[in-house]
mmCIF file of C-alpha atoms in Angstrom:
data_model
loop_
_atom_site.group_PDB
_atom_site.id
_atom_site.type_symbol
_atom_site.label_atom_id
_atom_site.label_comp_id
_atom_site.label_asym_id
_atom_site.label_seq_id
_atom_site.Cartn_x
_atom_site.Cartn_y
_atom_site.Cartn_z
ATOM 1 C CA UNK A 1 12.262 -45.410 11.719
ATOM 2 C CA UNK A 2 10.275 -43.322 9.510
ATOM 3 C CA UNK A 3 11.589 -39.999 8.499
ATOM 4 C CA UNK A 4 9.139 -36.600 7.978
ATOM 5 C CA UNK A 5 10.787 -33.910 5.042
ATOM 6 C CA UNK A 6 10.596 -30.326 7.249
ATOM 7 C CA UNK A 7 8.740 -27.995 5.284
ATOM 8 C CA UNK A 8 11.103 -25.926 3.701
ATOM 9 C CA UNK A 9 10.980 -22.189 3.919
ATOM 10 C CA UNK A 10 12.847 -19.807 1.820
ATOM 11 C CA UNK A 11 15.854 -17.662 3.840
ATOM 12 C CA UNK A 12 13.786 -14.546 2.100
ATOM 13 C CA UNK A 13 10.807 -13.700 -0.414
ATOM 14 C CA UNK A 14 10.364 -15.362 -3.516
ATOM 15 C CA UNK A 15 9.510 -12.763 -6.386
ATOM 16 C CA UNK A 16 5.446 -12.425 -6.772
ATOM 17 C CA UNK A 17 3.142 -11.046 -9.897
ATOM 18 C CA UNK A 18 -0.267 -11.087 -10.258
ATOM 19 C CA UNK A 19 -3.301 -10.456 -12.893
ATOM 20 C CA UNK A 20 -5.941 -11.347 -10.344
ATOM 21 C CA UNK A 21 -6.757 -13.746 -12.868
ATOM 22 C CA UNK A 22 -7.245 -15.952 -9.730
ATOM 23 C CA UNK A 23 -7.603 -14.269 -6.042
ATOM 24 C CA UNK A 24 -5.493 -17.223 -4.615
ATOM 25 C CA UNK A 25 -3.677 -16.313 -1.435
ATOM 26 C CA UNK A 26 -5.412 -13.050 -1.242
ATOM 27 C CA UNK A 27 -7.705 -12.224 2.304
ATOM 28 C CA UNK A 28 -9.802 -9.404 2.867
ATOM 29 C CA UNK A 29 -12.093 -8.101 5.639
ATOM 30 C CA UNK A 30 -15.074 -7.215 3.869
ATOM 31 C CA UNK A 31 -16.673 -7.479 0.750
ATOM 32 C CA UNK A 32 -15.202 -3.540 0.127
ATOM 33 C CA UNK A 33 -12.519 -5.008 -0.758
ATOM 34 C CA UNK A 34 -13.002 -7.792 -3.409
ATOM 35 C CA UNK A 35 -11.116 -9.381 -6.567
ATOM 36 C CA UNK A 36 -13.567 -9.853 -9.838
ATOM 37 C CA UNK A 37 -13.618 -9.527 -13.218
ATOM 38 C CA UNK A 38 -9.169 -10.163 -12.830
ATOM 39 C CA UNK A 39 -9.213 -6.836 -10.768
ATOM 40 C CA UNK A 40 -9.078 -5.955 -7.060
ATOM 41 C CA UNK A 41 -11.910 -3.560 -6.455
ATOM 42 C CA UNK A 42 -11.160 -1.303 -3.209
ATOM 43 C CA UNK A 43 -13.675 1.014 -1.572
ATOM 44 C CA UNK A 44 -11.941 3.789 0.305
ATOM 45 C CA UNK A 45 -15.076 4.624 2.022
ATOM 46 C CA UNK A 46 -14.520 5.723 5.987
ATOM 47 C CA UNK A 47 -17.119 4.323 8.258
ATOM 48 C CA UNK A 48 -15.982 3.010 11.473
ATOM 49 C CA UNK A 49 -14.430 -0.297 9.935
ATOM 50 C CA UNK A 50 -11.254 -1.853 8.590
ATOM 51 C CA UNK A 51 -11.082 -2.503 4.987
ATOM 52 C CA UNK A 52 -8.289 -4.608 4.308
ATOM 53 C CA UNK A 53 -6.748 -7.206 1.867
ATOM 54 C CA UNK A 54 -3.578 -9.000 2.213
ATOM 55 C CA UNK A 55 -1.591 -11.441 0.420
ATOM 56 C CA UNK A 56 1.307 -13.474 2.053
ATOM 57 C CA UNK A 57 4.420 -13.877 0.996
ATOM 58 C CA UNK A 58 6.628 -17.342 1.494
ATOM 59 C CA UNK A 59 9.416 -15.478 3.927
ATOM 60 C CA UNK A 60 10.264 -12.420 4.751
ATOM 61 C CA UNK A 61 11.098 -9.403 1.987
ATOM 62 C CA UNK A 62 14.774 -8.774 2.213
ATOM 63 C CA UNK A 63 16.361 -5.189 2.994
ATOM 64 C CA UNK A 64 16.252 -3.975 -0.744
ATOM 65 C CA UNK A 65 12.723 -5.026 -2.861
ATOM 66 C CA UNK A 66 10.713 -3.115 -5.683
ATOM 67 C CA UNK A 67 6.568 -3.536 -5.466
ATOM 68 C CA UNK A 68 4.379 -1.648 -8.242
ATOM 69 C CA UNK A 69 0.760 -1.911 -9.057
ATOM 70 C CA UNK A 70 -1.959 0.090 -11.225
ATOM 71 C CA UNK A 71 -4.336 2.056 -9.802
ATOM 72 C CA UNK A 72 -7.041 3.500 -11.018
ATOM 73 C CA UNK A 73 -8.982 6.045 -9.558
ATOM 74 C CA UNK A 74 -12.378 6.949 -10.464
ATOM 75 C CA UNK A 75 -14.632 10.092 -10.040
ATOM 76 C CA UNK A 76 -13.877 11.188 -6.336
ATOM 77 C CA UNK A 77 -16.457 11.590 -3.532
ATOM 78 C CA UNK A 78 -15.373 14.317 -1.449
ATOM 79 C CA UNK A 79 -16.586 14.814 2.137
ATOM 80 C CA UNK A 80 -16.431 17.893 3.717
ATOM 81 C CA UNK A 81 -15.181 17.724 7.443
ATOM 82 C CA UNK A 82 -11.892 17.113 6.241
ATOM 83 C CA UNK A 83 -10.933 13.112 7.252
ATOM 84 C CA UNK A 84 -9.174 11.151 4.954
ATOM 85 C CA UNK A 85 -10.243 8.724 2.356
ATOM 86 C CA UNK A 86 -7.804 6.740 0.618
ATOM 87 C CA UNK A 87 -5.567 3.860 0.875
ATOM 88 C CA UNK A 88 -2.317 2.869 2.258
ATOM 89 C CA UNK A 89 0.072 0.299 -0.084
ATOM 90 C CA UNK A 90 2.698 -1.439 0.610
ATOM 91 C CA UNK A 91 4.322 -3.950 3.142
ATOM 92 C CA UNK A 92 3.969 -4.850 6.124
ATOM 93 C CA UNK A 93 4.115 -7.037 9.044
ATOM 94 C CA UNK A 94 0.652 -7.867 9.670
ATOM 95 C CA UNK A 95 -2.024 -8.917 7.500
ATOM 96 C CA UNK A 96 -5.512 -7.960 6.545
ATOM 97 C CA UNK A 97 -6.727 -8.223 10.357
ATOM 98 C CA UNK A 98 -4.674 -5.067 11.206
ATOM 99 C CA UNK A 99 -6.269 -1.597 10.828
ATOM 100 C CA UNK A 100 -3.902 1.326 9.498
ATOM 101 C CA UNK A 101 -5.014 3.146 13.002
ATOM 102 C CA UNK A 102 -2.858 -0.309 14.855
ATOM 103 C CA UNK A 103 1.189 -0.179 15.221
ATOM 104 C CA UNK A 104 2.662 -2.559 12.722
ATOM 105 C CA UNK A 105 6.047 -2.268 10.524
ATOM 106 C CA UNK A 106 5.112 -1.144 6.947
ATOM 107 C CA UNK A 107 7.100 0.903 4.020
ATOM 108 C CA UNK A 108 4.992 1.994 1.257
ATOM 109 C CA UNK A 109 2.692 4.926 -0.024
ATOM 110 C CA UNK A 110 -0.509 6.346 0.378
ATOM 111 C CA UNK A 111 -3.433 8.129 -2.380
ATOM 112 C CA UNK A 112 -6.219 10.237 0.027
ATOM 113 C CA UNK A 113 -8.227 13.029 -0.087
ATOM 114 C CA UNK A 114 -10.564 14.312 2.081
ATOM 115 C CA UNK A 115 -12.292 17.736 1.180
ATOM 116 C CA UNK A 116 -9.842 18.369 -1.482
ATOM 117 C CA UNK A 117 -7.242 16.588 -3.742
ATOM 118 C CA UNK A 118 -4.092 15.831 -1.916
ATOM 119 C CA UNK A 119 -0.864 14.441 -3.265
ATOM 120 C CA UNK A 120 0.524 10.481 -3.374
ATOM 121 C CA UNK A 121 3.078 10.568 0.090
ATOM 122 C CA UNK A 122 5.821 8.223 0.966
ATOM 123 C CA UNK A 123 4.648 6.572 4.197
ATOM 124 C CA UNK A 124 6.621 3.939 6.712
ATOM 125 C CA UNK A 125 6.295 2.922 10.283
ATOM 126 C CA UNK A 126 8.228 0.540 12.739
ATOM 127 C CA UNK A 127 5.896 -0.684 15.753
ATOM 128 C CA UNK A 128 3.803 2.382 14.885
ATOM 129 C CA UNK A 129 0.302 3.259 13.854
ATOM 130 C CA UNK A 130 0.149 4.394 10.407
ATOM 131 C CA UNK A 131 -1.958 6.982 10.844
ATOM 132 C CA UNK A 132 -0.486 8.873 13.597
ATOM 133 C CA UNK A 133 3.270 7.988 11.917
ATOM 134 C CA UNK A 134 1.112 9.449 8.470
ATOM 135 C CA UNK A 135 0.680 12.836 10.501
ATOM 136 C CA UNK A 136 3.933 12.906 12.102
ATOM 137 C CA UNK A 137 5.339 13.280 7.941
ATOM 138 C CA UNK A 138 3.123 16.084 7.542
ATOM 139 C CA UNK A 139 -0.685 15.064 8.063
ATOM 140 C CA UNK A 140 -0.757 12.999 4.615
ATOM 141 C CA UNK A 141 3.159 11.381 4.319
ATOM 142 C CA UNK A 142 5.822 12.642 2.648
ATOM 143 C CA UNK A 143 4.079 14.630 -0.528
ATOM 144 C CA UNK A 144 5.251 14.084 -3.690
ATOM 145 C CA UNK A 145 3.988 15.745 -7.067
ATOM 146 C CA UNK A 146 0.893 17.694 -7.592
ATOM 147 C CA UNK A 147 -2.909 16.530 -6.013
ATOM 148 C CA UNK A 148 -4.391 13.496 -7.662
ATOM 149 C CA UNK A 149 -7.116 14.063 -9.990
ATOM 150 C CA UNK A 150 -10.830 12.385 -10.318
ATOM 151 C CA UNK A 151 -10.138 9.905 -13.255
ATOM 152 C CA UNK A 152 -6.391 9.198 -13.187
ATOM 153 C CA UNK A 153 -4.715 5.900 -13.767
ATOM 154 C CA UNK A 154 -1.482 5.615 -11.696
ATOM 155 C CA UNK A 155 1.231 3.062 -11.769
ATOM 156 C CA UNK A 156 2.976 2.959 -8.987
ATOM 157 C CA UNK A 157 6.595 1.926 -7.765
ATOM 158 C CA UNK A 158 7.909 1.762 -4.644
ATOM 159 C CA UNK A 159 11.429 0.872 -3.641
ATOM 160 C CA UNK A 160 13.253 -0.187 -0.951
ATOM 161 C CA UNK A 161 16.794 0.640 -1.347
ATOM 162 C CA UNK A 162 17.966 -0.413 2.049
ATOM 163 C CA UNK A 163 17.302 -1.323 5.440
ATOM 164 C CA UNK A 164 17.046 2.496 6.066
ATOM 165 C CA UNK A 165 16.285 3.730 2.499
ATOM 166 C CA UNK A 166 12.870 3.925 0.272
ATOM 167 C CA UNK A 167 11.305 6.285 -2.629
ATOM 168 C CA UNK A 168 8.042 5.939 -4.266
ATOM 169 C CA UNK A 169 7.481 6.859 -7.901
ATOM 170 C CA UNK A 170 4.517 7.610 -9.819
ATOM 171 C CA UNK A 171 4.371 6.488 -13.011
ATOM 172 C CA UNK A 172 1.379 7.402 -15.988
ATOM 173 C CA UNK A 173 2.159 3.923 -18.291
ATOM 174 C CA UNK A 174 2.517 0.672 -17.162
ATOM 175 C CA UNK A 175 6.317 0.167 -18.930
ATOM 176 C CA UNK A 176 7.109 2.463 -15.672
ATOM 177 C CA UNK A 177 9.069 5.102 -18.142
ATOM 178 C CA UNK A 178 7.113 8.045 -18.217
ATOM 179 C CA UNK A 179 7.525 9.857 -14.375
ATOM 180 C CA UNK A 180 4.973 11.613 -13.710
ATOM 181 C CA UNK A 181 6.361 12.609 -9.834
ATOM 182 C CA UNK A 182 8.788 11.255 -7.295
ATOM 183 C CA UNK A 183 9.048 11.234 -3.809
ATOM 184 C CA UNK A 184 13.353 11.016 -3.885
ATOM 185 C CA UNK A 185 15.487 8.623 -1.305
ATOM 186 C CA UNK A 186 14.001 8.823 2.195
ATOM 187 C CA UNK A 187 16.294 8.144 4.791
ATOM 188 C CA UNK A 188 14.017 6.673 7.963
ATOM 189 C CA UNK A 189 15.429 6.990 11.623
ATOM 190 C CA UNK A 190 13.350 3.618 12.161
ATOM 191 C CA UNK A 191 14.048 0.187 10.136
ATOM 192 C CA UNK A 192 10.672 -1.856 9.401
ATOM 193 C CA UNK A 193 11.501 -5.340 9.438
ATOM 194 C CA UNK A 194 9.346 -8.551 9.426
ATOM 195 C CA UNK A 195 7.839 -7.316 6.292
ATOM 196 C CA UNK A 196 5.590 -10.159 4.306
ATOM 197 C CA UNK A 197 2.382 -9.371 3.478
ATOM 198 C CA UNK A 198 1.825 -7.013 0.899
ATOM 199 C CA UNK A 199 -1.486 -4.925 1.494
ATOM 200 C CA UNK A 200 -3.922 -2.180 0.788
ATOM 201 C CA UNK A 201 -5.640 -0.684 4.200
ATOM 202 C CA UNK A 202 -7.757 1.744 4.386
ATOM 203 C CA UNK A 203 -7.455 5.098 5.924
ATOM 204 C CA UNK A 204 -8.754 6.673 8.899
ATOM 205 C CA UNK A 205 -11.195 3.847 9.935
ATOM 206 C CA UNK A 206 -11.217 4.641 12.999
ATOM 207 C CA UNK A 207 -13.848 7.755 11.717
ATOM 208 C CA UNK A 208 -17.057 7.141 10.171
ATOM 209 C CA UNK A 209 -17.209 9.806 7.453
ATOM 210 C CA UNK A 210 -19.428 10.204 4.023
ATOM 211 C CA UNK A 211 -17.290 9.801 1.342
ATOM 212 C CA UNK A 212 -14.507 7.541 -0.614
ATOM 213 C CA UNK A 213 -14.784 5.902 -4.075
ATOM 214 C CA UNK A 214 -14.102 2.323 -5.172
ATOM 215 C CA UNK A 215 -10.656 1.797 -6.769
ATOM 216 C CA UNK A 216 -9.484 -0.417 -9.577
ATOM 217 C CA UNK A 217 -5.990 -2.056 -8.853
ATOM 218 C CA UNK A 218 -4.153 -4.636 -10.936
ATOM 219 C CA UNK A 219 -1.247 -5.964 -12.577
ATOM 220 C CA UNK A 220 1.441 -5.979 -8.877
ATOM 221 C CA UNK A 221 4.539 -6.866 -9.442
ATOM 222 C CA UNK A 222 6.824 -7.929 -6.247
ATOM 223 C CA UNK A 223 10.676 -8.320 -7.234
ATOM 224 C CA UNK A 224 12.823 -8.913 -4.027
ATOM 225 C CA UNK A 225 16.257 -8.073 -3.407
ATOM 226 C CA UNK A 226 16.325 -5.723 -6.352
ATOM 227 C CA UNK A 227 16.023 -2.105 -6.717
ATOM 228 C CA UNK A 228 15.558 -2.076 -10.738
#
């Protein structure tokens, strides 16, 4: 008889970096969110719809995992009702198709501001929507350092430490040495699992609202079953 090779999948993720050198494997909603010019450009612009992109990873991320990118943000549109602009970043469960207002597992961060500046927070959810989990922490996650500035260039690192256990860490140069803020070990009473796409969602879609700017992200780095 003839015999068919099963396609083999890995027991957990294999490490991922990219340059966007090449938007392979990447899926987004809308043209908001778009890879050009070896850069993902991301409007955080509230107005009734999802803007998401999503890359898939070969298996699952194990319990421990680092994932960093650069972000820069521009000069800051401000509205002045008070929703959110901004983006959430991390991993999740679900892919692009999933709005952060929809339950999913996820452990990563978020950058908004609405009227004002607010600081980076330390966001994760388990079967939850990430924005009412987001206001459960506090309104805006689990603050860390000091509101984010029109014009700032942020590297970012976020670790899971284990299945219960993740920081974030904001970084100013893209050797990740010089801290510029940290949100320390957060313990979660919940444990995200199922976590392989890594993504950028926006926030409050579920509100149309003036205001937002267009990000600049690059250079993500995905290291599983590490937390160096």
């Amino acid at each position: 008889g003839t015999f068919t090779a099963a396609a083999w999948t890995p027991e957990s993720a294999s490490n991922y970096t990219t340059d966007f050198s090449s938007s392979t494997g990447w899926t987004a909603t809308r043209s908001q969110a778009s890879i050009t010019s070896s850069a993902l450009s991301f409007s955080t612009i509230t107005d009734g719809n999802n803007t998401s992109i999503a890359y898939e990873l070969d298996a699952n991320a194990s319990d421990t995992w680092t994932l960093k990118a650069k972000i820069a943000v521009p000069t800051q549109n401000h509205n002045s009702t008070g929703y959110g602009q901004g983006v959430y970043f991390g991993l999740s469960d679900s892919d692009q198709t999933k709005k952060g207002s929809e339950t999913q597992d996820f452990v990563g961060m978020k950058y908004m501001h609405d009227n004002i500046d607010r600081p980076l927070g330390g966001v994760h959810a388990d079967n939850e929507h990430l924005e009412v989990t987001r206001d459960s922490m506090g309104s805006y996650g689990v603050q860390f350092g000091s509101n984010i500035t029109a014009n700032t260039t942020m590297y970012i690192k976020i670790t899971r430490e284990s299945a219960t256990q993740y920081k974030v860490q904001h970084y100013s140069n893209s050797g990740y040495t010089t801290l510029v803020a940290e949100l320390s070990t957060v313990t979660m009473s919940v444990t995200p699992t199922g976590l392989r796409y890594i993504v950028f969602r926006n926030v409050d879609d579920n509100v149309n609202q003036s205001g937002g700017e267009t990000l600049t992200i690059d250079d993500i780095v995905f290291t599983n079953g590490s937390t160096a």
